Short mmCIF file of C-alpha atoms (C1' of nucleotides) in Angstrom, two decimals:
data_model
loop_
_atom_site.label_atom_id
_atom_site.label_comp_id
_atom_site.label_asym_id
_atom_site.label_seq_id
_atom_site.Cartn_x
_atom_site.Cartn_y
_atom_site.Cartn_z
CA MET A 961 0.00 0.00 0.00
CA ALA A 962 2.11 2.82 -1.28
CA ASN A 963 2.06 6.18 0.38
CA ILE A 964 -0.29 8.64 -1.21
CA SER A 965 2.29 11.21 -2.12
CA ASN A 966 4.46 9.03 -4.28
CA PRO A 967 6.13 10.82 -7.12
CA ASP A 968 4.87 8.78 -10.05
CA LEU A 969 2.27 9.45 -12.71
CA PRO A 970 -0.47 11.85 -11.63
CA SER A 971 -3.20 9.44 -12.65
CA GLU A 972 -1.65 6.73 -10.51
CA ALA A 973 -1.32 8.94 -7.48
CA ILE A 974 -4.93 10.03 -7.78
CA SER A 975 -5.96 6.45 -8.34
CA ARG A 976 -4.33 5.31 -5.14
CA LEU A 977 -6.15 7.93 -3.15
CA LEU A 978 -9.55 7.20 -4.66
CA ALA A 979 -9.19 3.44 -4.48
CA LEU A 980 -8.07 3.79 -0.89
CA ILE A 981 -11.12 5.69 0.28
CA GLY A 982 -13.50 4.09 -2.19
CA GLN A 983 -14.95 1.66 0.26
CA PRO A 984 -18.05 1.94 2.42
CA ALA A 985 -16.37 1.26 5.75
CA ARG A 986 -13.55 3.72 5.11
CA ILE A 987 -15.97 6.38 3.96
CA GLN A 988 -18.02 5.93 7.10
CA ILE A 989 -14.88 6.18 9.19
CA LEU A 990 -13.73 9.34 7.46
CA PHE A 991 -17.09 11.00 7.90
CA ALA A 992 -17.25 9.90 11.51
CA ILE A 993 -13.91 11.48 12.39
CA GLY A 994 -14.14 14.31 9.89
CA GLU A 995 -15.47 17.04 12.11
CA GLN A 996 -14.21 15.71 15.40
CA GLU A 997 -11.70 13.03 16.30
CA ALA A 998 -13.08 9.74 17.57
CA CYS A 999 -11.87 6.69 19.44
CA VAL A 1000 -12.16 3.22 18.02
CA CYS A 1001 -14.94 2.42 20.42
CA HIS A 1002 -17.01 5.19 18.87
CA LEU A 1003 -16.36 3.81 15.40
CA GLU A 1004 -17.55 0.42 16.57
CA ALA A 1005 -20.82 1.99 17.63
CA VAL A 1006 -21.19 3.91 14.37
CA LEU A 1007 -20.13 1.28 11.87
CA GLU A 1008 -21.63 -1.71 13.61
CA MET A 1009 -18.70 -3.76 12.45
CA ARG A 1010 -16.40 -5.96 14.43
CA GLN A 1011 -13.49 -4.22 16.06
CA ALA A 1012 -10.84 -6.13 14.14
CA SER A 1013 -12.29 -5.09 10.80
CA ILE A 1014 -12.37 -1.47 11.83
CA SER A 1015 -8.77 -1.62 12.99
CA GLN A 1016 -7.79 -3.10 9.65
CA HIS A 1017 -9.34 -0.20 7.82
CA LEU A 1018 -7.76 2.24 10.23
CA MET A 1019 -4.39 0.65 9.60
CA VAL A 1020 -4.76 1.15 5.87
CA LEU A 1021 -5.80 4.75 6.31
CA ARG A 1022 -2.96 5.34 8.75
CA LYS A 1023 -0.31 3.85 6.48
CA ALA A 1024 -1.60 6.09 3.71
CA ASN A 1025 -1.25 9.10 5.96
CA LEU A 1026 -4.92 9.92 5.71
CA VAL A 1027 -5.45 9.68 9.46
CA THR A 1028 -3.30 9.97 12.55
CA SER A 1029 -3.88 8.57 15.99
CA TYR A 1030 -2.83 9.21 19.54
CA ARG A 1031 -3.38 7.22 22.65
CA ASP A 1032 -5.25 8.46 25.66
CA GLY A 1033 -5.27 5.82 28.33
CA ARG A 1034 -6.72 2.64 26.89
CA ASN A 1035 -8.32 4.46 24.05
CA ILE A 1036 -6.84 5.53 20.76
CA PHE A 1037 -8.25 8.53 19.01
CA TYR A 1038 -8.17 9.06 15.28
CA ARG A 1039 -8.45 12.23 13.28
CA LEU A 1040 -8.03 13.29 9.67
CA THR A 1041 -4.56 14.28 8.56
CA GLN A 1042 -5.86 16.32 5.63
CA PRO A 1043 -9.29 17.83 6.17
CA GLY A 1044 -9.56 18.19 2.41
CA VAL A 1045 -10.48 14.52 2.29
CA LEU A 1046 -13.77 15.41 3.89
CA THR A 1047 -14.46 17.99 1.23
CA LEU A 1048 -13.67 15.43 -1.42
CA LEU A 1049 -16.15 13.01 0.08
CA GLN A 1050 -18.80 15.67 0.37
CA GLN A 1051 -18.41 16.50 -3.28
CA ALA A 1052 -18.60 12.84 -4.23
CA ALA A 1053 -21.75 12.59 -2.16
CA GLN A 1054 -23.26 15.51 -4.00
CA LEU A 1055 -22.40 13.90 -7.33
CA VAL A 1056 -24.33 10.77 -6.50
CA GLY A 1057 -27.27 12.77 -5.28
CA ILE A 1058 -26.98 12.31 -1.55
CA GLN A 1059 -28.82 14.89 0.49
CA PRO A 1060 -26.69 17.00 2.83
CA GLU A 1061 -28.82 15.94 5.77
CA ALA A 1062 -28.09 12.30 5.04
CA LEU A 1063 -24.42 13.19 5.12
CA ARG A 1064 -24.70 15.00 8.39
CA ARG A 1065 -26.15 11.90 9.95
CA LEU A 1066 -22.83 10.17 9.35
CA ALA A 1067 -21.01 12.65 11.57
CA LEU A 1068 -23.73 13.28 14.10
CA ARG A 1069 -23.16 12.87 17.83
CA PRO A 1070 -24.02 11.63 20.26
CA VAL A 1071 -24.65 8.21 18.80
CA GLU A 1072 -27.15 6.34 20.88
CA GLY A 1073 -25.71 3.32 22.59
CA CYS A 1074 -22.16 4.54 22.06
CA PRO A 1075 -20.17 4.39 25.27
CA CYS A 1076 -17.36 6.70 24.12
CA PRO A 1077 -16.48 9.80 26.15
CA GLN A 1078 -17.53 12.23 23.45
CA CYS A 1079 -20.97 10.68 23.16
CA ASN A 1080 -21.32 10.80 26.95
CA PRO A 1081 -20.11 14.15 28.19
CA GLY A 1082 -20.03 14.32 31.95
CA MET A 1083 -19.84 10.59 32.36
CA ASP A 1084 -17.07 9.24 34.56
CA PRO A 1085 -14.14 8.67 32.15
CA GLN A 1086 -13.49 5.38 33.85
CA LEU A 1087 -16.80 4.10 32.62
CA THR A 1088 -16.63 5.18 28.99
CA CYS A 1089 -15.72 2.83 26.16
CA GLN A 1090 -16.70 -0.17 28.20
CA LYS A 1091 -18.82 -2.77 26.55
CA ALA A 1092 -21.12 -4.72 28.82
CA ARG A 1093 -19.07 -3.96 31.88
CA SER A 1094 -20.03 -6.33 34.64
CA LYS A 1095 -22.04 -4.50 37.24
CA SER A 1096 -22.05 -7.43 39.65
CA LYS A 1097 -20.09 -5.37 42.12
CA ASN A 1098 -22.94 -2.93 42.52
CA ILE A 1099 -25.63 -5.52 42.73
CA SER A 1100 -25.33 -6.73 46.29
CA MET B 1473 -21.97 -2.81 -11.87
CA ALA B 1474 -24.82 -0.99 -10.25
CA ASN B 1475 -25.80 2.44 -11.42
CA ILE B 1476 -24.26 5.21 -9.42
CA SER B 1477 -27.47 6.74 -8.20
CA ASN B 1478 -28.83 3.69 -6.45
CA PRO B 1479 -30.87 4.44 -3.40
CA ASP B 1480 -28.94 2.51 -0.81
CA LEU B 1481 -26.61 3.59 1.98
CA PRO B 1482 -24.82 6.88 1.31
CA SER B 1483 -21.44 5.35 2.03
CA GLU B 1484 -22.10 2.61 -0.50
CA ALA B 1485 -23.20 5.01 -3.20
CA ILE B 1486 -20.12 7.15 -2.66
CA SER B 1487 -17.99 4.05 -2.61
CA ARG B 1488 -19.25 2.92 -5.97
CA LEU B 1489 -18.40 6.24 -7.54
CA LEU B 1490 -14.92 6.43 -6.06
CA ALA B 1491 -14.05 2.81 -6.77
CA LEU B 1492 -15.30 3.29 -10.29
CA ILE B 1493 -13.05 6.19 -11.12
CA GLY B 1494 -10.21 5.09 -8.85
CA GLN B 1495 -8.14 3.63 -11.62
CA PRO B 1496 -5.34 5.22 -13.63
CA ALA B 1497 -6.78 4.55 -17.06
CA ARG B 1498 -10.23 5.83 -16.14
CA ILE B 1499 -8.77 8.94 -14.55
CA GLN B 1500 -6.75 9.64 -17.67
CA ILE B 1501 -9.85 9.18 -19.77
CA LEU B 1502 -11.92 11.51 -17.62
CA PHE B 1503 -9.27 14.20 -17.72
CA ALA B 1504 -8.85 13.76 -21.46
CA ILE B 1505 -12.54 14.30 -22.17
CA GLY B 1506 -13.17 16.65 -19.27
CA GLU B 1507 -12.83 19.96 -21.03
CA GLN B 1508 -13.68 18.80 -24.52
CA GLU B 1509 -15.22 15.64 -25.87
CA ALA B 1510 -12.89 13.18 -27.57
CA CYS B 1511 -13.11 10.22 -29.91
CA VAL B 1512 -11.69 6.84 -29.02
CA CYS B 1513 -8.86 7.35 -31.43
CA HIS B 1514 -7.75 10.38 -29.42
CA LEU B 1515 -7.85 8.35 -26.24
CA GLU B 1516 -5.66 5.73 -27.86
CA ALA B 1517 -3.09 8.42 -28.58
CA VAL B 1518 -3.27 9.83 -25.08
CA LEU B 1519 -3.38 6.65 -23.02
CA GLU B 1520 -1.04 4.60 -25.15
CA MET B 1521 -3.13 1.56 -24.37
CA ARG B 1522 -4.67 -0.96 -26.70
CA GLN B 1523 -8.02 0.00 -28.15
CA ALA B 1524 -9.90 -2.90 -26.62
CA SER B 1525 -8.76 -1.97 -23.14
CA ILE B 1526 -9.87 1.59 -23.59
CA SER B 1527 -13.25 0.48 -24.85
CA GLN B 1528 -13.64 -1.71 -21.81
CA HIS B 1529 -13.04 1.22 -19.52
CA LEU B 1530 -15.38 3.35 -21.57
CA MET B 1531 -18.04 0.71 -21.27
CA VAL B 1532 -17.76 0.74 -17.49
CA LEU B 1533 -17.95 4.51 -17.37
CA ARG B 1534 -20.87 4.51 -19.75
CA LYS B 1535 -22.86 1.95 -17.79
CA ALA B 1536 -22.28 4.02 -14.69
CA ASN B 1537 -23.62 7.07 -16.48
CA LEU B 1538 -20.40 8.99 -16.03
CA VAL B 1539 -19.92 9.48 -19.75
CA THR B 1540 -22.13 9.53 -22.83
CA SER B 1541 -21.19 8.91 -26.42
CA TYR B 1542 -22.48 9.70 -29.88
CA ARG B 1543 -21.38 8.49 -33.23
CA ASP B 1544 -20.07 10.72 -35.98
CA GLY B 1545 -19.24 8.66 -39.03
CA ARG B 1546 -16.81 5.95 -38.05
CA ASN B 1547 -15.84 7.71 -34.89
CA ILE B 1548 -17.53 7.71 -31.53
CA PHE B 1549 -17.12 10.72 -29.30
CA TYR B 1550 -17.27 10.63 -25.54
CA ARG B 1551 -17.97 13.39 -23.08
CA LEU B 1552 -18.63 13.71 -19.37
CA THR B 1553 -22.20 13.36 -18.21
CA GLN B 1554 -21.55 15.26 -14.98
CA PRO B 1555 -18.81 17.86 -15.23
CA GLY B 1556 -18.56 17.74 -11.45
CA VAL B 1557 -16.53 14.58 -11.84
CA LEU B 1558 -13.73 16.69 -13.22
CA THR B 1559 -13.84 18.94 -10.18
CA LEU B 1560 -13.71 15.91 -7.96
CA LEU B 1561 -10.62 14.65 -9.73
CA GLN B 1562 -8.95 18.03 -9.56
CA GLN B 1563 -9.51 18.15 -5.85
CA ALA B 1564 -8.15 14.65 -5.42
CA ALA B 1565 -5.12 15.72 -7.44
CA GLN B 1566 -4.59 18.66 -5.16
CA LEU B 1567 -4.81 16.40 -2.11
CA VAL B 1568 -2.00 14.20 -3.35
CA GLY B 1569 0.12 17.19 -4.18
CA ILE B 1570 -0.09 17.21 -7.94
CA GLN B 1571 0.78 20.53 -9.53
CA PRO B 1572 -1.97 22.16 -11.59
CA GLU B 1573 0.32 22.28 -14.61
CA ALA B 1574 0.81 18.54 -14.42
CA LEU B 1575 -2.96 18.21 -14.46
CA ARG B 1576 -3.35 20.46 -17.43
CA ARG B 1577 -1.02 18.25 -19.39
CA LEU B 1578 -3.60 15.49 -19.12
CA ALA B 1579 -6.17 17.54 -21.00
CA LEU B 1580 -3.85 19.39 -23.35
CA ARG B 1581 -4.35 19.36 -27.11
CA PRO B 1582 -3.20 18.84 -29.67
CA VAL B 1583 -1.49 15.61 -28.70
CA GLU B 1584 1.45 14.97 -30.96
CA GLY B 1585 1.01 11.93 -33.14
CA CYS B 1586 -2.73 11.88 -32.52
CA PRO B 1587 -4.64 11.59 -35.79
CA CYS B 1588 -8.01 12.67 -34.39
CA PRO B 1589 -9.87 15.59 -35.96
CA GLN B 1590 -9.61 17.80 -32.89
CA CYS B 1591 -5.85 17.40 -32.74
CA ASN B 1592 -5.63 18.20 -36.46
CA PRO B 1593 -7.87 21.14 -37.22
CA GLY B 1594 -8.07 21.83 -40.91
CA MET B 1595 -7.06 18.34 -41.88
CA ASP B 1596 -9.29 16.52 -44.34
CA PRO B 1597 -11.84 14.74 -42.12
CA GLN B 1598 -11.46 11.69 -44.31
CA LEU B 1599 -7.89 11.34 -43.19
CA THR B 1600 -8.32 11.76 -39.44
CA CYS B 1601 -8.37 8.83 -37.03
CA GLN B 1602 -6.46 6.63 -39.43
CA LYS B 1603 -3.62 4.64 -38.06
CA ALA B 1604 -0.83 3.83 -40.49
CA ARG B 1605 -3.07 4.21 -43.48
CA SER B 1606 -1.48 2.43 -46.39
CA LYS B 1607 -0.14 4.93 -48.84
CA SER B 1608 0.86 2.27 -51.36
CA LYS B 1609 -1.65 3.68 -53.79
CA ASN B 1610 0.29 6.88 -54.03
CA ILE B 1611 3.66 5.25 -54.32
CA SER B 1612 3.68 4.11 -57.94
"C1'" DT C 914 2.03 -8.89 39.71
"C1'" DG C 915 -1.99 -10.60 37.49
"C1'" DG C 916 -6.25 -9.96 35.22
"C1'" DA C 917 -9.34 -7.32 32.40
"C1'" DT C 918 -9.91 -4.49 28.51
"C1'" DA C 919 -9.04 -1.54 24.14
"C1'" DT C 920 -6.88 -1.85 20.11
"C1'" DA C 921 -3.56 -3.92 16.61
"C1'" DT C 922 -1.77 -7.50 13.73
"C1'" DT C 923 -1.36 -11.75 11.15
"C1'" DC C 924 -3.09 -15.36 8.23
"C1'" DG C 925 -5.82 -17.77 4.96
"C1'" DC C 926 -9.90 -17.78 2.03
"C1'" DC C 927 -12.79 -15.92 -1.37
"C1'" DA C 928 -15.00 -12.64 -4.52
"C1'" DT C 929 -14.51 -8.97 -7.63
"C1'" DA C 930 -12.52 -6.77 -11.21
"C1'" DA C 931 -8.67 -5.76 -14.43
"C1'" DC C 932 -6.34 -7.52 -18.35
"C1'" DG C 933 -5.06 -9.99 -22.78
"C1'" DA C 934 -6.79 -12.40 -26.63
"C1'" DA C 935 -10.13 -13.15 -29.79
"C1'" DT C 936 -14.06 -11.76 -32.14
"C1'" DA C 937 -18.24 -9.00 -33.34
"C1'" DT C 938 -20.54 -4.82 -35.15
"C1'" DA C 939 -21.17 -0.71 -37.70
"C1'" DT C 940 -19.70 2.55 -41.01
"C1'" DT C 941 -17.30 4.20 -45.18
"C1'" DA C 942 -14.90 3.66 -49.61
"C1'" DT C 943 -14.30 1.26 -53.94
"C1'" DA D 369 -21.29 -6.18 -52.61
"C1'" DT D 370 -16.85 -6.32 -50.61
"C1'" DA D 371 -13.02 -4.66 -48.23
"C1'" DA D 372 -11.14 -1.75 -44.79
"C1'" DT D 373 -11.51 0.45 -40.54
"C1'" DA D 374 -13.24 2.32 -35.83
"C1'" DT D 375 -15.10 0.73 -31.98
"C1'" DA D 376 -17.53 -2.77 -28.90
"C1'" DT D 377 -18.08 -7.11 -26.63
"C1'" DT D 378 -17.14 -11.63 -24.79
"C1'" DC D 379 -14.36 -14.95 -22.39
"C1'" DG D 380 -11.00 -16.92 -19.43
"C1'" DT D 381 -7.26 -16.10 -16.29
"C1'" DT D 382 -5.18 -13.88 -12.67
"C1'" DA D 383 -4.22 -10.73 -9.07
"C1'" DT D 384 -5.72 -7.57 -5.55
"C1'" DG D 385 -8.05 -6.64 -1.59
"C1'" DG D 386 -11.75 -7.34 1.91
"C1'" DC D 387 -13.24 -10.28 5.55
"C1'" DG D 388 -13.42 -13.71 9.41
"C1'" DA D 389 -10.81 -16.07 12.85
"C1'" DA D 390 -7.25 -16.16 15.87
"C1'" DT D 391 -3.85 -13.92 18.40
"C1'" DA D 392 -0.74 -10.16 20.05
"C1'" DT D 393 0.15 -5.78 22.45
"C1'" DA D 394 -0.52 -2.14 25.61
"C1'" DT D 395 -2.79 0.02 29.37
"C1'" DC D 396 -5.35 0.22 33.64
"C1'" DC D 397 -7.04 -1.70 37.98
"C1'" DA D 398 -6.87 -4.60 42.11
#
DNA sequence: TGGATATATTCGCCATAACGAATATATTAT
DNA sequence: ATAATATATTCGTTATGGCGAATATATCCA
């Protein structure tokens, strides 16, 4: 997976970029982190895909320098490296006749059922991004 | 190859468009016909690919409604259905750091060695789009 | 330190699509 | 009508990439 800014033929460089993001899961990811960075746990809630699949897509995007990540505790947050990618996607969406509102839904927060910190402002950070945490301790 | 404007998930519709044009030959074709329509013979000169391959790509683009064609004599001319596709490609080019001049070269005419009518204004239309026409008749 | 959890990575399978070769179709010239 | 030519289509092979399963790594908590 060559880096996007390889100095070869223009058509090949453009091709790599488009082929890279020309996939439903990646497009959803890019929209989801486009306006605001997101942790993987948020992407799981949005994409409704298995975590491993999402990480695979993130790896591809990362190696292509389209996204960068940083760790915060157990969570890893992703954001766009070049915001222009979002513009590109928006224009593609317009070309295929997608309504702007439908696009906004892809970036909207909070996402219901998402346990990530950004979708749950004010929640104890210790409790975010936890799937089906056992509450047995509080039961007795 | 589903039509681009299928009413399914936004990310899938966008994906189809991007995957469709995310290929060097198609990108070259779209740039070549972006500003001005072109016949297949011109595309052969520009892409330096075999005719059958070019026609295959054209067929894909046609079925996706990205280009339309009309016949003029023996030649068939192609043009963009939605000019916005060109804008999309230009923006993608900018994202990968391609200089505008390099882009312009992809649409520039005349192309040297191209026998198409547009690359040879004033030439007898009967003689355009003819590869290695036998001149044996004139030899004796 | 050990266990739980969030995320990453590797591997093998499978489908899709690009490509080359061959051939078909439509138009013009003789 | 026949030949020549511009373009289209079909077919079979092959390669690329996405996906599921399994596993690894890193961090936090007790």
